[in-house]
Coordinates of C-alpha atoms and ligand atoms in Angstrom, one line a residue:
M127 CA 132.9 62.8 130.0
S128 CA 133.4 62.6 133.6
D129 CA 134.5 58.7 135.3
E130 CA 131.1 59.5 137.4
G131 CA 129.2 60.6 133.5
E132 CA 130.6 57.5 132.6
A133 CA 129.4 54.9 134.8
V134 CA 125.8 55.9 135.2
V135 CA 125.3 55.7 131.8
A136 CA 126.9 52.7 131.5
A137 CA 124.6 51.9 134.7
V138 CA 121.4 52.9 132.5
A139 CA 123.0 50.7 129.6
A140 CA 123.2 47.9 131.9
V141 CA 120.0 47.9 133.3
A142 CA 118.3 48.5 129.8
D143 CA 120.1 45.1 128.6
R144 CA 119.5 43.1 131.9
L145 CA 115.5 44.3 131.9
E146 CA 115.5 43.0 127.9
T147 CA 116.7 39.7 128.9
E148 CA 113.9 39.3 131.6
R149 CA 111.4 40.3 130.0
S150 CA 109.5 37.3 129.3
H151 CA 110.2 36.0 133.4
L152 CA 108.6 39.9 134.4
T153 CA 105.4 39.2 131.8
D154 CA 104.8 36.2 133.4
L155 CA 104.9 37.7 137.3
D156 CA 101.9 41.0 135.5
S157 CA 100.2 37.6 133.9
A158 CA 99.9 36.0 136.7
I159 CA 98.6 39.0 139.2
G160 CA 98.6 41.7 136.5
D161 CA 97.7 43.3 132.3
A162 CA 101.1 41.0 131.2
D163 CA 103.2 44.5 130.4
H164 CA 105.8 44.6 133.0
G165 CA 108.6 43.3 131.2
G166 CA 108.0 44.9 128.0
N167 CA 107.3 48.2 129.7
M168 CA 110.4 47.3 131.5
A169 CA 113.0 46.4 128.5
R170 CA 111.4 49.1 125.9
G171 CA 111.6 51.9 128.6
W172 CA 115.3 51.3 129.5
A173 CA 116.0 51.0 126.2
A174 CA 114.8 54.2 124.7
A175 CA 116.5 55.3 128.6
A176 CA 119.7 54.0 127.2
E177 CA 119.7 55.4 123.6
A178 CA 119.0 58.7 125.6
V179 CA 121.9 59.3 127.2
A180 CA 124.0 57.9 125.1
E181 CA 123.8 60.8 123.0
L182 CA 123.6 63.5 125.7
D183 CA 127.1 65.8 125.0
D184 CA 127.5 66.2 129.1
P185 CA 126.2 63.0 130.8
E186 CA 126.9 64.7 134.4
P187 CA 125.1 62.2 136.6
M188 CA 122.2 64.2 137.6
A189 CA 121.7 64.6 133.6
V190 CA 121.9 61.1 133.1
V191 CA 119.5 60.4 136.0
K192 CA 116.9 62.8 134.5
T193 CA 116.8 62.1 131.1
A194 CA 116.4 58.3 131.4
G195 CA 113.7 59.4 134.1
K196 CA 111.8 61.6 131.4
T197 CA 112.6 58.7 128.4
L198 CA 110.5 56.2 130.7
L199 CA 107.4 58.8 131.9
S200 CA 107.4 59.5 128.4
E201 CA 108.0 55.5 126.9
V202 CA 106.3 54.2 129.9
G203 CA 102.2 54.2 130.6
G204 CA 100.7 52.7 133.7
A205 CA 101.2 52.5 137.0
S206 CA 105.4 52.2 136.7
G207 CA 105.6 54.2 134.4
P208 CA 105.6 57.2 136.1
L209 CA 106.7 56.1 139.7
Y210 CA 110.2 54.7 138.1
G211 CA 110.8 57.8 135.6
G212 CA 108.8 60.2 137.8
S213 CA 110.9 59.5 140.6
L214 CA 114.4 59.0 138.9
V215 CA 113.7 62.9 137.9
F216 CA 111.9 63.8 141.0
A217 CA 115.9 62.9 142.8
S218 CA 117.5 64.1 140.3
P219 CA 119.2 66.5 141.3
E220 CA 120.5 64.8 144.4
L221 CA 123.2 64.0 142.1
E222 CA 123.6 67.7 141.2
D223 CA 127.3 67.8 142.8
G224 CA 128.1 64.2 141.8
L225 CA 128.5 60.4 142.7
T226 CA 129.3 60.3 146.9
A227 CA 128.6 58.1 149.5
E228 CA 125.9 61.0 151.1
S229 CA 124.9 62.0 147.5
S230 CA 124.0 58.5 146.4
V231 CA 121.7 58.4 150.1
A232 CA 120.6 61.2 149.7
F233 CA 119.5 60.2 146.2
A234 CA 117.5 56.8 147.0
E235 CA 115.9 58.6 150.0
T236 CA 114.5 61.2 147.9
Y237 CA 113.6 58.3 145.1
L238 CA 111.8 56.2 147.8
E239 CA 109.6 59.5 148.8
K240 CA 108.7 60.4 145.3
V241 CA 107.5 57.0 145.0
Q242 CA 105.4 56.7 148.4
D243 CA 104.1 59.7 147.4
R244 CA 102.3 59.2 144.3
G245 CA 102.2 55.5 144.2
D246 CA 100.6 55.6 148.4
A247 CA 101.7 52.5 149.0
R248 CA 103.1 50.6 151.7
V249 CA 105.4 47.5 153.2
G250 CA 103.1 45.1 153.2
D251 CA 100.7 45.8 150.2
K252 CA 102.7 43.5 147.7
T253 CA 104.0 46.9 145.0
M254 CA 107.9 47.7 144.1
V255 CA 108.6 49.4 147.6
D256 CA 108.4 45.8 150.2
A257 CA 111.8 45.7 148.0
L258 CA 112.8 49.6 148.2
V259 CA 111.7 50.1 151.3
P260 CA 114.7 47.9 153.3
A261 CA 116.8 48.6 150.7
V262 CA 116.8 52.6 151.0
H263 CA 116.6 51.4 154.5
T264 CA 119.5 49.4 155.1
F265 CA 122.1 51.7 151.7
K266 CA 121.7 54.6 155.2
K267 CA 122.3 53.2 157.2
S268 CA 124.9 51.3 156.1
V269 CA 127.1 54.1 154.7
E270 CA 126.4 56.5 158.0
V271 CA 125.7 54.0 161.0
D272 CA 127.8 51.7 159.6
D273 CA 130.3 54.1 157.9
M274 CA 131.2 51.4 155.2
E275 CA 131.7 51.7 151.8
P276 CA 128.6 52.8 149.2
V277 CA 129.7 49.5 146.4
A278 CA 129.6 47.6 150.3
A279 CA 126.7 49.6 151.5
L280 CA 124.6 49.1 148.0
S281 CA 125.2 45.2 148.1
K282 CA 124.1 45.4 152.0
A283 CA 120.5 46.9 150.0
V284 CA 120.4 44.5 146.5
A285 CA 120.5 41.7 149.9
A286 CA 117.8 43.8 151.2
A287 CA 115.7 44.5 148.1
Q288 CA 116.0 40.9 147.5
R289 CA 114.5 39.6 150.4
G290 CA 112.0 42.2 150.0
V291 CA 110.4 40.7 147.4
D292 CA 110.5 37.1 148.5
F293 CA 108.2 39.0 150.8
T294 CA 106.3 39.6 148.5
V295 CA 105.7 36.5 147.1
P296 CA 102.9 35.4 150.7
I297 CA 101.1 38.6 150.7
R298 CA 97.7 39.9 149.1
A299 CA 98.3 43.1 147.0
S300 CA 96.5 46.0 148.3
K301 CA 97.8 48.9 145.7
G302 CA 97.5 48.0 141.9
R303 CA 96.2 46.4 139.5
A304 CA 97.0 43.3 141.6
S305 CA 94.6 44.4 144.3
Y306 CA 91.4 43.6 142.1
L307 CA 92.8 40.0 142.9
G308 CA 92.3 40.2 146.3
W309 CA 93.1 36.9 148.2
R310 CA 94.3 35.4 144.5
S311 CA 97.2 37.6 144.5
V312 CA 99.2 35.3 147.5
G313 CA 101.1 33.3 146.3
H314 CA 102.6 35.1 143.5
Q315 CA 106.0 37.6 143.5
D316 CA 105.4 40.9 142.8
P317 CA 106.7 42.7 139.7
G318 CA 107.4 45.5 140.4
A319 CA 109.9 45.0 143.5
T320 CA 111.4 42.2 141.2
S321 CA 112.0 44.9 138.2
T322 CA 113.5 47.0 141.5
L323 CA 116.0 44.0 142.5
Y324 CA 117.3 43.8 139.2
I325 CA 117.8 47.5 138.7
M326 CA 119.9 47.6 141.6
E327 CA 122.0 44.4 141.6
E328 CA 123.2 45.4 138.0
L329 CA 124.3 49.3 139.4
L330 CA 126.3 47.7 141.7
D331 CA 127.6 45.3 138.6
V332 CA 128.0 48.8 137.3
A333 CA 129.2 50.4 140.7
T334 CA 132.5 47.2 141.9
A335 CA 133.2 47.4 137.7
Y336 CA 134.3 51.5 138.5
G337 CA 134.8 50.8 142.0
E338 CA 135.1 53.2 144.3
A339 CA 138.6 55.1 143.2
P340 CA 139.8 53.5 140.5
E341 CA 142.7 56.4 140.0
E342 CA 143.8 54.9 143.0
L343 CA 144.4 51.6 142.0
P344 CA 148.2 50.9 141.3
D345 CA 148.4 48.8 138.7
H346 CA 145.3 46.6 138.6
A347 CA 147.7 45.2 141.5
E348 CA 144.2 45.6 143.9
S349 CA 141.1 45.1 142.5
P350 CA 138.2 47.0 143.1
T351 CA 135.7 44.2 142.8
I352 CA 133.9 42.8 146.0
P353 CA 133.5 39.0 145.6
D354 CA 130.0 38.1 145.0
G355 CA 128.4 37.5 147.9
E356 CA 131.0 38.7 149.8
V357 CA 131.2 41.8 151.4
T358 CA 133.6 44.2 153.7
E359 CA 132.6 44.7 156.9
D360 CA 129.1 43.7 158.4
Ligands
ADP127 P1 100.7 48.8 135.7 O1 99.9 47.8 136.7 O2 99.4 49.6 134.7 O3 100.4 47.2 133.8 P2 103.2 47.7 135.1 O4 102.6 46.1 134.7 O5 104.1 48.3 134.2 O6 101.9 48.9 135.8 O7 103.9 47.9 136.5 C1 103.1 47.0 137.7 C2 104.2 47.0 138.8 O8 103.8 48.7 139.8 C3 102.9 46.5 140.6 O9 104.2 44.9 140.1 C4 103.7 47.1 142.1 O10 105.1 46.5 141.9 C5 104.4 48.2 140.9 N1 102.6 49.5 141.3 C6 101.4 49.4 141.3 N2 100.7 50.4 142.0 C7 102.1 50.3 142.3 C8 101.3 51.3 143.9 N3 100.4 52.2 144.3 N4 102.8 52.3 144.3 C9 103.4 51.9 144.3 N5 104.2 50.3 143.4 C10 102.8 50.6 142.3
MG128 MG1 100.9 45.3 134.2

């Protein structure tokens, strides 16, 4: 298994663990403005995805992401299964040549594009898009304009996703089940934006652990990890 493939398999496993931990929290959020299945959907779907990717013979990044997405598509119904699963499958070819800053930005942009194509939600509709749009734009800008390393850029993107999640609380839902509540959706945090944040936090954790180029680090003298809440440049 390549280091990159190993990192992506580890990321899927980390996401599965986290979403199992957050199962009841996500269910509580979805019971307030939906049908109380988001925690179960995410925990069940990502657990199945982790099992499926662990069984791949040649787990290169594209194959791992495509397998995870297909598994989510088959395991999870409702709004979130096709949005998460279909978008992962659709964006996976961006990783065909491996994980680089450029391919990661392309993957993030294509993933977002598919979520918006499929769900037709814009920022302010109180969906996962409210976390994704600022995260993807921040990631792209950090890499392409600010010339940051991918892990540092991802850390900025996670902070942007967190602000996006906070932004969903005071607004009214215009897409998905929560929109049926109209103004009564105000004051509640969106479940899908929240699971998007958790997934990104796990990606950051795994990316940090794997570092930028571990083979170039002498005797672990230099740690590839970034301390919590700190980025290398701003
Ligand atoms: P369902 O709404 O079918 O029960 P889930 O509870 O698993 O599915 O997921 C709900 C989440 O899906 C919402 O919190 C929201 O973030 C996201 N969502 C719903 N509709 C859309 C949409 N049209 N575009 C983007 N995200 C959406
Ligand atoms: Mg639901």
